XYZ file of C-alpha atoms in Angstrom:
234
model
C 127.469 107.273 102.765
C 129.367 108.099 99.579
C 128.920 111.537 98.073
C 126.547 111.843 95.120
C 128.631 112.804 92.086
C 126.780 115.408 90.020
C 127.231 116.461 86.415
C 125.849 119.795 85.203
C 124.213 120.100 81.787
C 125.084 123.503 80.369
C 127.038 126.480 81.684
C 123.926 127.984 83.265
C 123.998 131.085 85.461
C 121.715 129.478 88.022
C 123.923 126.433 88.623
C 126.479 128.065 90.974
C 123.753 129.246 93.369
C 121.542 126.173 92.963
C 124.053 123.318 93.058
C 127.754 124.145 92.786
C 128.119 126.375 95.855
C 125.737 124.366 98.074
C 127.632 121.171 97.215
C 130.772 122.695 98.695
C 129.020 122.986 102.048
C 128.204 119.296 102.400
C 130.065 116.024 102.275
C 127.108 114.308 100.605
C 127.397 115.875 97.134
C 130.137 116.773 94.676
C 129.888 118.584 91.350
C 132.391 116.626 89.278
C 131.703 117.555 85.645
C 130.074 120.030 83.276
C 129.232 120.098 79.576
C 128.145 122.915 77.275
C 127.386 123.301 73.592
C 130.571 125.371 73.295
C 133.576 123.476 74.662
C 135.561 126.681 75.284
C 132.680 128.053 77.345
C 132.539 124.843 79.355
C 136.297 125.012 79.966
C 136.030 128.595 81.241
C 133.020 127.709 83.398
C 134.822 124.722 84.932
C 137.904 126.807 85.688
C 135.839 129.553 87.296
C 133.852 127.172 89.497
C 136.592 124.604 90.167
C 134.852 121.717 88.401
C 137.393 118.959 87.704
C 136.047 117.491 84.455
C 134.690 118.962 81.210
C 132.795 117.003 78.573
C 132.473 118.058 74.965
C 128.757 117.277 74.694
C 125.665 116.649 76.793
C 125.621 113.050 75.601
C 129.187 112.479 76.804
C 128.318 113.918 80.200
C 125.295 111.706 80.836
C 127.177 108.598 79.718
C 130.074 109.224 82.125
C 130.202 106.202 84.497
C 131.743 108.370 87.213
C 128.598 110.515 87.477
C 125.652 109.451 89.651
C 123.191 112.278 89.018
C 122.525 115.034 86.509
C 121.511 118.608 87.238
C 119.461 119.899 84.291
C 119.238 123.714 84.096
C 118.841 123.821 80.300
C 116.162 125.979 78.596
C 112.648 124.790 79.429
C 112.053 123.299 76.012
C 115.016 120.938 76.473
C 114.152 119.654 79.947
C 112.213 116.556 78.899
C 114.639 115.480 76.180
C 117.737 115.529 78.357
C 116.069 114.378 81.557
C 114.846 111.279 79.726
C 118.269 110.765 78.149
C 119.911 110.969 81.587
C 117.441 108.516 83.107
C 117.992 106.098 80.247
C 121.728 106.390 80.917
C 121.157 105.321 84.524
C 121.445 108.744 86.147
C 119.206 110.349 88.754
C 118.039 113.827 87.727
C 117.464 117.149 89.471
C 115.660 119.256 86.869
C 115.074 122.982 87.060
C 111.495 124.171 86.911
C 109.388 123.834 84.920
C 109.705 120.048 84.941
C 108.843 119.915 81.238
C 107.269 122.121 78.551
C 103.852 120.428 78.588
C 101.729 117.639 80.063
C 102.687 115.027 77.480
C 106.392 115.538 78.150
C 105.804 115.315 81.903
C 103.991 112.001 81.448
C 106.835 110.699 79.296
C 109.437 111.621 81.922
C 107.369 110.093 84.714
C 106.991 106.853 82.748
C 110.748 106.547 82.197
C 111.482 107.324 85.839
C 109.041 104.635 86.961
C 110.465 102.108 84.527
C 114.089 102.765 85.482
C 113.425 103.157 89.205
C 115.564 106.295 89.292
C 114.898 109.546 91.127
C 113.824 112.580 89.123
C 112.988 115.747 91.032
C 111.875 119.244 90.086
C 114.103 121.877 91.707
C 111.692 123.701 94.007
C 114.045 124.528 96.862
C 111.419 126.470 98.822
C 109.667 123.196 99.688
C 112.447 122.451 102.171
C 112.506 125.892 103.801
C 111.186 126.118 107.398
C 108.618 128.697 106.283
C 107.068 126.241 103.807
C 106.943 123.529 106.460
C 105.209 125.924 108.836
C 102.653 126.873 106.184
C 101.798 123.219 105.621
C 101.522 122.623 109.364
C 99.030 125.451 109.699
C 96.894 124.173 106.821
C 96.909 120.605 108.152
C 96.175 121.626 111.732
C 92.777 123.087 110.931
C 93.825 126.325 112.633
C 92.417 128.337 109.733
C 89.176 126.379 109.561
C 87.878 125.056 106.239
C 90.107 126.376 103.432
C 87.855 127.673 100.675
C 90.307 129.706 98.629
C 94.043 129.866 98.011
C 95.618 132.689 96.032
C 99.308 132.943 95.283
C 101.287 135.536 93.347
C 104.919 136.154 92.443
C 106.702 138.744 90.359
C 110.180 140.013 89.599
C 111.715 142.424 87.065
C 113.336 140.916 83.986
C 114.365 143.834 81.753
C 116.725 141.859 79.505
C 114.475 140.913 76.592
C 117.101 138.592 75.101
C 116.615 136.302 78.115
C 115.494 132.800 77.119
C 112.453 133.194 79.358
C 111.009 135.504 76.700
C 111.411 132.911 73.962
C 108.222 130.974 73.280
C 109.969 128.326 71.175
C 112.037 127.412 74.261
C 108.880 127.139 76.402
C 109.361 130.560 77.939
C 106.793 132.954 79.344
C 105.424 133.974 82.730
C 103.373 130.844 83.373
C 106.339 128.582 82.666
C 108.638 130.647 84.882
C 107.345 132.404 87.993
C 103.956 130.829 87.312
C 105.325 127.418 88.233
C 105.824 128.634 91.797
C 102.310 130.001 92.127
C 100.701 126.854 90.751
C 103.016 124.597 92.735
C 102.300 126.320 96.043
C 98.526 126.201 95.580
C 98.614 122.555 94.544
C 101.048 121.624 97.328
C 98.868 123.122 100.046
C 95.812 121.401 98.596
C 97.582 118.043 98.323
C 98.786 118.267 101.902
C 95.278 119.022 103.124
C 93.892 116.035 101.216
C 96.282 113.743 103.085
C 95.086 115.168 106.387
C 92.280 113.482 108.330
C 90.517 116.832 108.516
C 88.003 117.949 105.898
C 89.800 118.890 102.713
C 89.528 122.374 101.247
C 87.353 123.053 98.252
C 90.292 124.270 96.158
C 90.852 120.955 94.409
C 92.110 122.604 91.258
C 92.963 126.084 90.020
C 89.968 128.032 88.776
C 92.052 130.776 87.197
C 95.645 131.325 86.242
C 97.289 134.093 84.298
C 99.288 137.304 84.392
C 98.572 139.816 87.127
C 99.623 143.374 87.834
C 102.917 143.263 89.732
C 102.765 144.249 93.361
C 106.478 144.929 93.309
C 107.718 148.322 92.239
C 110.490 148.521 89.690
C 111.473 150.565 86.681
C 111.070 147.569 84.435
C 107.691 145.896 84.267
C 107.965 142.484 82.667
C 105.536 139.770 81.618
C 107.203 137.420 84.079
C 104.382 137.913 86.543
C 101.878 135.228 87.357
C 98.979 134.512 89.686
C 96.898 131.476 90.457
C 93.637 131.242 92.330
C 91.952 128.076 93.389
C 88.585 127.530 94.973
C 85.024 126.953 93.957
C 83.455 129.849 92.064
C 80.763 131.571 94.069
């Protein structure tokens, strides 16, 4: 099997941990190119992370015939635009969460992926962790009995208010950041139970979602805290 050649859109801080470093530990993937709005920043990023090729624009990157797949860690509000552009250019896409900024964009991306027959995936790495597999096994086994309620929560400190996750015009905010994990986990467990031959839980859809008081203790309390509950109201 040939290695998947990956191009990175943007000089994002998450890319080294999410894609660049992991790719060095496998023969099945290679990060071969990067592009950023600022060419000098892209050059410095490529030199730091030993990426062989730099493109002067996002468009040039996705049109590169020597790239098989695109990693999209751009600000949330740009996910749909550049994921669709990459798919139209014949590239598979691994897109950081959230998949898109809203339902309409998600439907547009899904339609293009179906039409092109290419793979587009939201980057929820926890789905492949042994702990997540064990959680799904427990739910499917019936060990817990009928599941009537699922509640998930996640929080972390984010004291830098210039962070793009605080910018509404870029589709920032708690629900679009840590909230994607809480919603995704609740929906994933419910979907898995629906595929099981056992009676499905009553939590077919979230009944509430919003900010919650952080259970973590830190000096900085941020709005990047989210909770989701699903289950039938009593």
